mmCIF file of N, CA, C and O in Angstrom:
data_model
loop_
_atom_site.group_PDB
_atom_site.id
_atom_site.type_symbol
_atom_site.label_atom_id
_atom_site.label_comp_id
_atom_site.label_asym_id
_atom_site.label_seq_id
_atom_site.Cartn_x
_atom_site.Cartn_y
_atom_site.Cartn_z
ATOM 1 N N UNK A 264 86.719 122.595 110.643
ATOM 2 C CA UNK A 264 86.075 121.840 109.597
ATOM 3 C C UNK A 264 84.972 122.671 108.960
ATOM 4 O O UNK A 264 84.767 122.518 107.756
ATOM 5 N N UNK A 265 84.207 123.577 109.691
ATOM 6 C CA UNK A 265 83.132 123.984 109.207
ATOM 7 C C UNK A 265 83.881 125.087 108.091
ATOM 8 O O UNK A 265 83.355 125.396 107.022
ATOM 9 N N UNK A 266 85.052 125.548 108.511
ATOM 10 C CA UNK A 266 85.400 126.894 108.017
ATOM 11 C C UNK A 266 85.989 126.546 106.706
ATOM 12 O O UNK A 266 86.021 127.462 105.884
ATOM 13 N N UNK A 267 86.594 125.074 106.260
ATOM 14 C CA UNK A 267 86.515 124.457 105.322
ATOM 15 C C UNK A 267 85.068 124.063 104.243
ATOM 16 O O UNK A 267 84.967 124.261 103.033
ATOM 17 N N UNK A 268 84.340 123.619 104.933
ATOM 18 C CA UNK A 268 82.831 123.781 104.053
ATOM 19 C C UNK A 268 82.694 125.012 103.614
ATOM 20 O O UNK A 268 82.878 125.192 102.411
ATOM 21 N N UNK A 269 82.303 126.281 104.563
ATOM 22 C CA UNK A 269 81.799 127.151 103.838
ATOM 23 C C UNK A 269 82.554 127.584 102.683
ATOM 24 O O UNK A 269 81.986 128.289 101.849
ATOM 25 N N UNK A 270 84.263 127.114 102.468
ATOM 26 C CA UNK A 270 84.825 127.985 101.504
ATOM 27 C C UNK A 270 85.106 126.633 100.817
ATOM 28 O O UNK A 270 86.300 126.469 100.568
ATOM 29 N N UNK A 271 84.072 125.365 100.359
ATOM 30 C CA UNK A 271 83.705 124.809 99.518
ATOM 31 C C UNK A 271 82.414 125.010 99.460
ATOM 32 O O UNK A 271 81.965 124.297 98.562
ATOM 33 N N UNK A 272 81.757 125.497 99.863
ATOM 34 C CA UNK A 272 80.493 125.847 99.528
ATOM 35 C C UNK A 272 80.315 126.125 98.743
ATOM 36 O O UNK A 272 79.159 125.728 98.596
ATOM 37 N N UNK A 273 80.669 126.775 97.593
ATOM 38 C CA UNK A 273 80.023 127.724 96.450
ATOM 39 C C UNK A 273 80.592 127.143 95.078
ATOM 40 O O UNK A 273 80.474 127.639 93.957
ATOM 41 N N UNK A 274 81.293 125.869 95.479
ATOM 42 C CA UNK A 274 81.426 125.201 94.206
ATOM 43 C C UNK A 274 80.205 124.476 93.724
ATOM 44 O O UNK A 274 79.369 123.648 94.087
ATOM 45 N N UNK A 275 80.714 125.583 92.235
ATOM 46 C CA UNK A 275 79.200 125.101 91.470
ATOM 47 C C UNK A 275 79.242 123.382 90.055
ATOM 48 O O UNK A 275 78.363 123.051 89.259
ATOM 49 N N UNK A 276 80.418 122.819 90.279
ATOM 50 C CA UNK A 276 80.202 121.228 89.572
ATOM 51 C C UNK A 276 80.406 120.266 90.751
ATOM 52 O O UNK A 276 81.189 120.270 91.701
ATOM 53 N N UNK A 277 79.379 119.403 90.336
ATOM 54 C CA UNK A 277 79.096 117.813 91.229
ATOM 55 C C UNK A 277 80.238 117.179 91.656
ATOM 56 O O UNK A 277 81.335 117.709 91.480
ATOM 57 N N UNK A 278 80.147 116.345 92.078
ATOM 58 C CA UNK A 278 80.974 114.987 92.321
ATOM 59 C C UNK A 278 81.291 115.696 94.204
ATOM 60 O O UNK A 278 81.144 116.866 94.557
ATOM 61 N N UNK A 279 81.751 114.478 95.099
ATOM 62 C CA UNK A 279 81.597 114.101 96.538
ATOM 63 C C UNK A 279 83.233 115.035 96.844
ATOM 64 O O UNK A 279 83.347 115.377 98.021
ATOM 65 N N UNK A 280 84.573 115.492 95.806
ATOM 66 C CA UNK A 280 85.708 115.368 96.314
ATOM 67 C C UNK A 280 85.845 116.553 97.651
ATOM 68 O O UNK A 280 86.664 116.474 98.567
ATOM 69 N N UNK A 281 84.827 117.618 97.471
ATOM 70 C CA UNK A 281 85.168 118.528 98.356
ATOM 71 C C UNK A 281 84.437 117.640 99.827
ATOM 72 O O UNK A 281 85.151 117.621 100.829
ATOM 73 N N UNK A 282 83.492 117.162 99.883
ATOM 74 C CA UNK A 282 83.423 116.405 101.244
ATOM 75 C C UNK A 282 84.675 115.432 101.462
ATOM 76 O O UNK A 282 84.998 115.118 102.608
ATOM 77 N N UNK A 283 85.229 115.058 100.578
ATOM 78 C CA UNK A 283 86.091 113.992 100.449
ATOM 79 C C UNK A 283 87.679 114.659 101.311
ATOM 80 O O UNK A 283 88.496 114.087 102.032
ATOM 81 N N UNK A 284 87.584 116.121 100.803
ATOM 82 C CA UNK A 284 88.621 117.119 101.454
ATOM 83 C C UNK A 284 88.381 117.152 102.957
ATOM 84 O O UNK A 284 89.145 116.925 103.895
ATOM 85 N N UNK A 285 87.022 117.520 102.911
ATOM 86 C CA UNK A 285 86.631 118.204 104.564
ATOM 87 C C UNK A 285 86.532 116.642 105.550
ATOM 88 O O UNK A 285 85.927 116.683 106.621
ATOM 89 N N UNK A 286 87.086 115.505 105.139
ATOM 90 C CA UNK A 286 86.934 114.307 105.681
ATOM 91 C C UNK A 286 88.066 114.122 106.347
ATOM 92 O O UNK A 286 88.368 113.749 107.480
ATOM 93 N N UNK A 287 88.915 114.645 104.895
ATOM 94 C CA UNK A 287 90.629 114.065 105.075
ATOM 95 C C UNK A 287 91.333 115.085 106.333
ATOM 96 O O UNK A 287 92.202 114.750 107.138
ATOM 97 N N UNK A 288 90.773 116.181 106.229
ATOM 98 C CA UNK A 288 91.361 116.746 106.905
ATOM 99 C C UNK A 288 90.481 116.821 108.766
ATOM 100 O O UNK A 288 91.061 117.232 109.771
ATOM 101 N N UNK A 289 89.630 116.518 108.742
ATOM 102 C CA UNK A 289 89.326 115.938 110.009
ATOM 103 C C UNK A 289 89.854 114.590 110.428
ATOM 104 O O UNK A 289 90.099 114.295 111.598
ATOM 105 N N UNK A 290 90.005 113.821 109.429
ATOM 106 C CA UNK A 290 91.166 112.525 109.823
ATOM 107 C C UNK A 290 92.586 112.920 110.424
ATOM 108 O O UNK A 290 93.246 112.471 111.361
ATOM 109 N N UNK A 291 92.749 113.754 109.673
ATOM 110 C CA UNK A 291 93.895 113.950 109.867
ATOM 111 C C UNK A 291 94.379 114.953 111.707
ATOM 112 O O UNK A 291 95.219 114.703 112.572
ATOM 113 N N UNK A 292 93.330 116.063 111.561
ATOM 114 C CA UNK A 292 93.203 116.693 112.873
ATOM 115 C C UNK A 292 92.766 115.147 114.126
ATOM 116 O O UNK A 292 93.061 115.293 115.312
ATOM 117 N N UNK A 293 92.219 114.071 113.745
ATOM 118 C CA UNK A 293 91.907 113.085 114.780
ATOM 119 C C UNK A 293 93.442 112.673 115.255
ATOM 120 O O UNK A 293 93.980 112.701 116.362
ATOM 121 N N UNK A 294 94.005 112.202 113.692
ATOM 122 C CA UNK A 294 94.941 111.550 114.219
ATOM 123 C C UNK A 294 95.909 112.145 115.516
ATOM 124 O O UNK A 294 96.325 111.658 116.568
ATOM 125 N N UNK A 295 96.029 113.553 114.791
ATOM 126 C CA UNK A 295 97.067 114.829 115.389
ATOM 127 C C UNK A 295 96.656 114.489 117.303
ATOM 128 O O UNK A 295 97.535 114.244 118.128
ATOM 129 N N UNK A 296 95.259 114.560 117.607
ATOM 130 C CA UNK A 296 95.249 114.484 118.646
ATOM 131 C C UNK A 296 95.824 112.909 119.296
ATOM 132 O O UNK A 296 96.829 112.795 119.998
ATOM 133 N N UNK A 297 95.001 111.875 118.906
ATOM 134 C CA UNK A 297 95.738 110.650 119.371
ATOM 135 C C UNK A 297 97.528 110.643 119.450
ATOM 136 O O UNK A 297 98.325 110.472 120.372
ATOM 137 N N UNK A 298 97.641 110.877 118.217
ATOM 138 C CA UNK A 298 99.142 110.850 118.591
ATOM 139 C C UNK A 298 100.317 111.799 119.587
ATOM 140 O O UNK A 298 101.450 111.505 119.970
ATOM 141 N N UNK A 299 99.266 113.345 119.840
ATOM 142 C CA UNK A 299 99.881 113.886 120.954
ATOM 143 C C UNK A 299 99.268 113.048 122.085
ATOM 144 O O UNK A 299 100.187 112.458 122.652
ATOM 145 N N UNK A 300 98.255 112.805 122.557
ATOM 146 C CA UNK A 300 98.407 112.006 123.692
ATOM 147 C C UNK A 300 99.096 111.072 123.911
ATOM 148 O O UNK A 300 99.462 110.821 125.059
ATOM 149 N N UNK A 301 99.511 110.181 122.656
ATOM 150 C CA UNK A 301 100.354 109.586 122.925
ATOM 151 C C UNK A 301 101.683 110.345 123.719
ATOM 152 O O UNK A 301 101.995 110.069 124.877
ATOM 153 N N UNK A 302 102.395 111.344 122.875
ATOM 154 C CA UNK A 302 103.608 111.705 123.158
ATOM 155 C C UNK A 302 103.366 111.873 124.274
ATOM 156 O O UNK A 302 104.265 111.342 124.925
ATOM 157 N N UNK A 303 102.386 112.481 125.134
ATOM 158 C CA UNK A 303 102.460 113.292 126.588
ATOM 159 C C UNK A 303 101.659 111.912 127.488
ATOM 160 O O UNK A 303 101.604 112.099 128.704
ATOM 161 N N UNK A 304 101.410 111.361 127.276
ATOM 162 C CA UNK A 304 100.901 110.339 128.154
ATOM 163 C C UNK A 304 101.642 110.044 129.405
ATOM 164 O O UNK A 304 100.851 109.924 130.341
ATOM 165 N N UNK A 305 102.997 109.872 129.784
ATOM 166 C CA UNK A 305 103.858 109.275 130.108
ATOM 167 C C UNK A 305 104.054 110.876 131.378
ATOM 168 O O UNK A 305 104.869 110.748 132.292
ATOM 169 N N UNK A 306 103.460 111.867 131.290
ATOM 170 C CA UNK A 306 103.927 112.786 132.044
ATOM 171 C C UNK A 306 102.255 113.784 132.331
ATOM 172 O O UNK A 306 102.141 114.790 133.031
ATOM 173 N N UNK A 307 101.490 113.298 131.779
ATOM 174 C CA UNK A 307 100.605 113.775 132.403
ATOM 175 C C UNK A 307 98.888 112.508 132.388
ATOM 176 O O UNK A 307 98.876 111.284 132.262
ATOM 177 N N UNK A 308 98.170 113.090 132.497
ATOM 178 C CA UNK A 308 96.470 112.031 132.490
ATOM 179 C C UNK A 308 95.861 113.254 131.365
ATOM 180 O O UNK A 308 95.331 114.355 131.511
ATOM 181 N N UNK A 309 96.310 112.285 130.015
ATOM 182 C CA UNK A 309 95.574 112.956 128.213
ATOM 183 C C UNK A 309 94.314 112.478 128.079
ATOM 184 O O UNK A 309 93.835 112.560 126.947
ATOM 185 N N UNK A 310 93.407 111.824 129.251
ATOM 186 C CA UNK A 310 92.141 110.815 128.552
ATOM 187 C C UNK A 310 91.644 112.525 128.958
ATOM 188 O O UNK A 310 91.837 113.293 129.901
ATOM 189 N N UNK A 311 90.806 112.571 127.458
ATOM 190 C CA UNK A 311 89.401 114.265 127.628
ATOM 191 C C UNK A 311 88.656 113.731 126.552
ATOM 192 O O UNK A 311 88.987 112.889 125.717
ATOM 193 N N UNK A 312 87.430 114.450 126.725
ATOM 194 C CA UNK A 312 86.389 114.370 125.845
ATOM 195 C C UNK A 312 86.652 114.585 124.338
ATOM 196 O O UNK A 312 85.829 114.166 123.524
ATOM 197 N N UNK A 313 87.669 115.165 123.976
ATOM 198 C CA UNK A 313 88.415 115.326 122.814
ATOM 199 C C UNK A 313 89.031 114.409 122.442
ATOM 200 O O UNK A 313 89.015 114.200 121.229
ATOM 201 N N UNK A 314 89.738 113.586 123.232
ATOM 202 C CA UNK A 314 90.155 111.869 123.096
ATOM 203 C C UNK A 314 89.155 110.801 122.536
ATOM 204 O O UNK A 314 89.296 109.726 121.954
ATOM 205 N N UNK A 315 88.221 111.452 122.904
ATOM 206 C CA UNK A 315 87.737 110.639 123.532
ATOM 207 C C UNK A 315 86.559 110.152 121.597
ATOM 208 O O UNK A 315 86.113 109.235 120.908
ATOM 209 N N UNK A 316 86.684 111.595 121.721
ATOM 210 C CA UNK A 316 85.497 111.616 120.328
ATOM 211 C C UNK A 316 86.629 111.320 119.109
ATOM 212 O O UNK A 316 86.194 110.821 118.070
ATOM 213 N N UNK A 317 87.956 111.592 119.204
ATOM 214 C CA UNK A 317 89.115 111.348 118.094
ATOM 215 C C UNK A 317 88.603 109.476 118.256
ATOM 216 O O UNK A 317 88.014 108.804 117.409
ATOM 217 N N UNK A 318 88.993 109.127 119.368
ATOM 218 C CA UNK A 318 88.814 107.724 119.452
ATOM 219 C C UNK A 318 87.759 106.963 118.761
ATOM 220 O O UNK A 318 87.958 105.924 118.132
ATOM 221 N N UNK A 319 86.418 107.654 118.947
ATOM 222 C CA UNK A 319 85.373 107.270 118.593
ATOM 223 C C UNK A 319 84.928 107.528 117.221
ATOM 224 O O UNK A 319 83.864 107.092 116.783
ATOM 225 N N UNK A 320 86.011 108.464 116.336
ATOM 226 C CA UNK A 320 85.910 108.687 115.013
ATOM 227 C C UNK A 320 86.487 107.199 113.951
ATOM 228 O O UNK A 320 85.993 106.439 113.119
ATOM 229 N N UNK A 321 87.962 107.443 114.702
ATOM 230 C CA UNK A 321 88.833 105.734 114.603
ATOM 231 C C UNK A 321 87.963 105.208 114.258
ATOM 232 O O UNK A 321 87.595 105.154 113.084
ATOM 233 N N UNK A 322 87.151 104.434 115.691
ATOM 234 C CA UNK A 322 86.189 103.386 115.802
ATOM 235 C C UNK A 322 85.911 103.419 114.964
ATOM 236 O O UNK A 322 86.496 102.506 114.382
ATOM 237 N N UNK A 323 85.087 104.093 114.086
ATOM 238 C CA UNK A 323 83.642 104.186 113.210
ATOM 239 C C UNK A 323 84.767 104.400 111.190
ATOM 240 O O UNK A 323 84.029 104.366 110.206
ATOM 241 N N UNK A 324 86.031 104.546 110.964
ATOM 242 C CA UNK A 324 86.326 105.025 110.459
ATOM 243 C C UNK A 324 87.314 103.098 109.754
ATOM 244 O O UNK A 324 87.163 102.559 108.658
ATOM 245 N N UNK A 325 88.094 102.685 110.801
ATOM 246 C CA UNK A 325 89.019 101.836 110.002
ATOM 247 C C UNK A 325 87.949 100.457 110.204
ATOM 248 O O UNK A 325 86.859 100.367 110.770
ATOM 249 N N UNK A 326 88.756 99.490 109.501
ATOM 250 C CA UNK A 326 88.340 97.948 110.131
ATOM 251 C C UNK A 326 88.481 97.576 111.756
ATOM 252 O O UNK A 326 87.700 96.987 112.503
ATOM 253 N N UNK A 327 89.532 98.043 111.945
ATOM 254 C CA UNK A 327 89.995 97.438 113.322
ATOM 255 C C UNK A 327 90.042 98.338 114.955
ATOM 256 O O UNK A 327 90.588 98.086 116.029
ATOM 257 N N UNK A 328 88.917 99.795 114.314
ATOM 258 C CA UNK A 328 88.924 100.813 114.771
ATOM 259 C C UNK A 328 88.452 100.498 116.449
ATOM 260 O O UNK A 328 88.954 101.018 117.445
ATOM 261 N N UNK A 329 87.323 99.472 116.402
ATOM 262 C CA UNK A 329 86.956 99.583 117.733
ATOM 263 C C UNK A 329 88.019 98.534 118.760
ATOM 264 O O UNK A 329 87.821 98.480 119.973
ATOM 265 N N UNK A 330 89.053 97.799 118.143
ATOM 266 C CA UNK A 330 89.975 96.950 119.254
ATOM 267 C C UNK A 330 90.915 97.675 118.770
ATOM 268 O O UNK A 330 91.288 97.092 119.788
ATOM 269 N N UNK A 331 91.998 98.581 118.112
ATOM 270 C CA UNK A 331 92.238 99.709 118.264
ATOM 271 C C UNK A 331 92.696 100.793 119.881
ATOM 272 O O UNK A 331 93.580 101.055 120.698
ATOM 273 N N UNK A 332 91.025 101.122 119.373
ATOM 274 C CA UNK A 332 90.464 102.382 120.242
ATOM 275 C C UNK A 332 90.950 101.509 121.698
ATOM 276 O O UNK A 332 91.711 102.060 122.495
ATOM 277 N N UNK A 333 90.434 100.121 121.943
ATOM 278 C CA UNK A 333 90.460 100.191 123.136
ATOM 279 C C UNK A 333 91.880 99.806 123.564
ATOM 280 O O UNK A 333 92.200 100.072 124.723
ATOM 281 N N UNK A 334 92.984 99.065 122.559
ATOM 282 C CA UNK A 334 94.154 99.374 123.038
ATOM 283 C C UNK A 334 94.430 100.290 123.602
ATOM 284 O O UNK A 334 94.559 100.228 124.825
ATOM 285 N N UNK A 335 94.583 101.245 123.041
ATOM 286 C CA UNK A 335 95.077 102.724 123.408
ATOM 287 C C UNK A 335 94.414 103.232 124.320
ATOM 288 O O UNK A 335 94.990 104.162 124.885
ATOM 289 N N UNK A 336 93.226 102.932 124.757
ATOM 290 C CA UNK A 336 92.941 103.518 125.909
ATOM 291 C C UNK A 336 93.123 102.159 127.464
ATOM 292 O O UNK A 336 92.764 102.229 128.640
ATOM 293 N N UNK A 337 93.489 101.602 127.057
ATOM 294 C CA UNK A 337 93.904 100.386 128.360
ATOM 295 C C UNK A 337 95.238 100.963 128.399
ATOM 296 O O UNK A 337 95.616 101.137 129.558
ATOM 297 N N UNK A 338 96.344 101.428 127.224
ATOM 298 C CA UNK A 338 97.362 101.697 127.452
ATOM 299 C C UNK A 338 97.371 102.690 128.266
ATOM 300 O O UNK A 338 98.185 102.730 129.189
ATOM 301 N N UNK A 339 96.288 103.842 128.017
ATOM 302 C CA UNK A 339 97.157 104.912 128.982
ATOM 303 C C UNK A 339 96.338 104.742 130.696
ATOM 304 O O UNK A 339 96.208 105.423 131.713
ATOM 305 N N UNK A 340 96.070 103.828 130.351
ATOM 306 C CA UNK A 340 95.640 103.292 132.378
ATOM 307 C C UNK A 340 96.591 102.372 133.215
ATOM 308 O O UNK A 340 96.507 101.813 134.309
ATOM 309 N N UNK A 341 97.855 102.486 131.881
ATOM 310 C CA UNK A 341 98.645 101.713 132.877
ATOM 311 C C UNK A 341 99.349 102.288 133.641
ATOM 312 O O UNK A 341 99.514 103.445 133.257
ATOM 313 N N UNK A 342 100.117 101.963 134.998
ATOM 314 C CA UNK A 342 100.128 102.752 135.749
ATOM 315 C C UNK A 342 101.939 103.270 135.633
ATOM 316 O O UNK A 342 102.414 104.359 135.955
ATOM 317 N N UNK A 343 102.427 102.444 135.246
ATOM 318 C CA UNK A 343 103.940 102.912 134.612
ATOM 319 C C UNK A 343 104.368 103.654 133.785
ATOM 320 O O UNK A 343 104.447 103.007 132.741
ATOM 321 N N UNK A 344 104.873 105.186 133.558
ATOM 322 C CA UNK A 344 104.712 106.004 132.504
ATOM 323 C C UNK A 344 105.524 105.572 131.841
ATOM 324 O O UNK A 344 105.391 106.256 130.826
ATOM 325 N N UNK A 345 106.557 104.695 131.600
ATOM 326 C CA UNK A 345 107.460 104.522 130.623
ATOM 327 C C UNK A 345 106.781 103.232 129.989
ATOM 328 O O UNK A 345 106.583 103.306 128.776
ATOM 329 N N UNK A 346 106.489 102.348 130.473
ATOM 330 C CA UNK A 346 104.932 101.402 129.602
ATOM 331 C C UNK A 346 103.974 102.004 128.678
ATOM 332 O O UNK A 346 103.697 101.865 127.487
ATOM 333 N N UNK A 347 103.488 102.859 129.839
ATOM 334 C CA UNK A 347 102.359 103.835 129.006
ATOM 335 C C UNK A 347 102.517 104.505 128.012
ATOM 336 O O UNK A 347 101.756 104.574 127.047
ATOM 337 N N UNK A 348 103.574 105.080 128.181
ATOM 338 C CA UNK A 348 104.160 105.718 126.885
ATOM 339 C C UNK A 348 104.570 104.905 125.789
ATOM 340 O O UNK A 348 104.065 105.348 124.758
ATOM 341 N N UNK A 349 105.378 103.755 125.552
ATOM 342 C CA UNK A 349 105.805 102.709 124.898
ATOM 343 C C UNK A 349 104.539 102.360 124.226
ATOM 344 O O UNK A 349 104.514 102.475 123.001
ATOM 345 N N UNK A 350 103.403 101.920 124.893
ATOM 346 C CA UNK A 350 102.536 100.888 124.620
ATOM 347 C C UNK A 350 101.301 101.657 123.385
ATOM 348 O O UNK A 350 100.794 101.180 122.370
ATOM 349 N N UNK A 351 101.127 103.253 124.163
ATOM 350 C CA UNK A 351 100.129 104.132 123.295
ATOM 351 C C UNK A 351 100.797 104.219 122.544
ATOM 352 O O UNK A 351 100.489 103.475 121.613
ATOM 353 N N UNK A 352 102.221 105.131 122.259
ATOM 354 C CA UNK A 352 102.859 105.414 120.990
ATOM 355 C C UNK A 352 102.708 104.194 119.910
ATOM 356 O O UNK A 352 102.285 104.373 118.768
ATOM 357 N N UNK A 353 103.155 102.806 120.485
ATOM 358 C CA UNK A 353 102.875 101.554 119.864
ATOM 359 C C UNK A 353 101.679 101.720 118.577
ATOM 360 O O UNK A 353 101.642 101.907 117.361
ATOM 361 N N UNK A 354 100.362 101.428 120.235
ATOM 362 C CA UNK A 354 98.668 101.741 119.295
ATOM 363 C C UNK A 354 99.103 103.036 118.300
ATOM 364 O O UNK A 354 99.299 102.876 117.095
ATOM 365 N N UNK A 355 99.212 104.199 118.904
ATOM 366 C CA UNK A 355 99.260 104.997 117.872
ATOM 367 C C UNK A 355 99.708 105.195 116.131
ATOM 368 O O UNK A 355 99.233 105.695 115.112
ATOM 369 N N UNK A 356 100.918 104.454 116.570
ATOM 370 C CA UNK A 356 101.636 103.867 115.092
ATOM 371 C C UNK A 356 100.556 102.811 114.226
ATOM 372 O O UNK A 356 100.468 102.846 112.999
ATOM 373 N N UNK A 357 99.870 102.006 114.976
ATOM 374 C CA UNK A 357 99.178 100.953 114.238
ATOM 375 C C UNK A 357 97.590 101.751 113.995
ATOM 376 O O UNK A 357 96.686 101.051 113.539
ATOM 377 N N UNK A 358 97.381 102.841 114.234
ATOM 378 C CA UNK A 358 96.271 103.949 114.022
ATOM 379 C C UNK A 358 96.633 104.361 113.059
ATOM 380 O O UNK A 358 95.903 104.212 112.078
ATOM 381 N N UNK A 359 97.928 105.066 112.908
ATOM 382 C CA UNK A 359 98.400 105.900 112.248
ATOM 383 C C UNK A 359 98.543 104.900 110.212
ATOM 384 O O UNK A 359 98.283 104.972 109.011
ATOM 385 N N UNK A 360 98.874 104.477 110.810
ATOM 386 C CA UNK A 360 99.178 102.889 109.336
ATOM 387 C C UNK A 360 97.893 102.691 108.880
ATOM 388 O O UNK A 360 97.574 103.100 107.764
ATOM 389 N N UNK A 361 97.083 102.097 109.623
ATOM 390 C CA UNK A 361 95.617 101.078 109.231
ATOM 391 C C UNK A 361 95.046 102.487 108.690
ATOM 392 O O UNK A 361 93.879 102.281 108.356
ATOM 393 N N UNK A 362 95.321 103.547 108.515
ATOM 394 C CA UNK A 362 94.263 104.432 108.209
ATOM 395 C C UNK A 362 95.358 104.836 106.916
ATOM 396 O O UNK A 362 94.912 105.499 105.979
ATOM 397 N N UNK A 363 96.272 104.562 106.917
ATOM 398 C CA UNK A 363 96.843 104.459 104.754
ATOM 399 C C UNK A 363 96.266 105.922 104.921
ATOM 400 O O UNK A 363 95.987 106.739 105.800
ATOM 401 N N UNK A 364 96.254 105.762 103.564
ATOM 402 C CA UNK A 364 96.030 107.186 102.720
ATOM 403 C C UNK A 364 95.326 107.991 103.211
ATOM 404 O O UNK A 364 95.600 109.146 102.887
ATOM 405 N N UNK A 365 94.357 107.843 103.999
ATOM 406 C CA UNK A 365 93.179 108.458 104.594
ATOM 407 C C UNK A 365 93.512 109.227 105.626
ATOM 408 O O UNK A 365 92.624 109.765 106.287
ATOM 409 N N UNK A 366 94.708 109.382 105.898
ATOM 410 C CA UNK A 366 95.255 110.382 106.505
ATOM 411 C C UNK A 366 96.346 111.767 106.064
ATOM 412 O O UNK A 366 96.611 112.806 106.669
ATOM 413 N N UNK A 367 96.758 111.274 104.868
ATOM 414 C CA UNK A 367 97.746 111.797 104.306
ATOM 415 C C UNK A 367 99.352 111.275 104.546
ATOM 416 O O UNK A 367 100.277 111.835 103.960
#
């Protein structure tokens, strides 16, 4: 993200779109992670501090970000990997939607 700013940095007319860039594309790197944990959930333990802050971007980002977030993370504590897997991919899809355009 940063390496995106600096090479909007030096645009010299107004308006918000280049933050608007460096947004979309950290949305988009959030999603990337949620949804690989999803895929690998089912064969390994994906909860990391990197989850963890993707999660907490969600939160702060859609309407429905913070019951959401905690779907997906009750999902991958379940103890059945073929549930677990079913249930995050599930959340993930309804992450992936509620965030429309704002992801690409």
């Amino acid at each position: 993200m940063t390496e995106k700013k600096k090479q909007l940095g030096n645009v010299a007319f107004g308006g918000n779109w280049s933050e608007e860039l460096v947004d979309k594309d950290q949305l988009k790197r959030t999603l990337s992670i949620i949804e690989r944990a999803a895929r690998e959930c089912a064969s390994r333990d994906v909860r990391s501090r990197q989850l963890e802050k993707a999660l907490e971007e969600i939160s702060q980002t859609i309407e429905k970000g913070p019951q959401l977030t905690r779907r997906f993370m009750r999902a991958l504590a379940e103890p059945n990997p073929g549930l677990r897997h079913m249930e995050a991919n599930r959340v993930a899809r309804i992450i992936r939607r509620s965030v429309g355009g704002l992801g690409g």
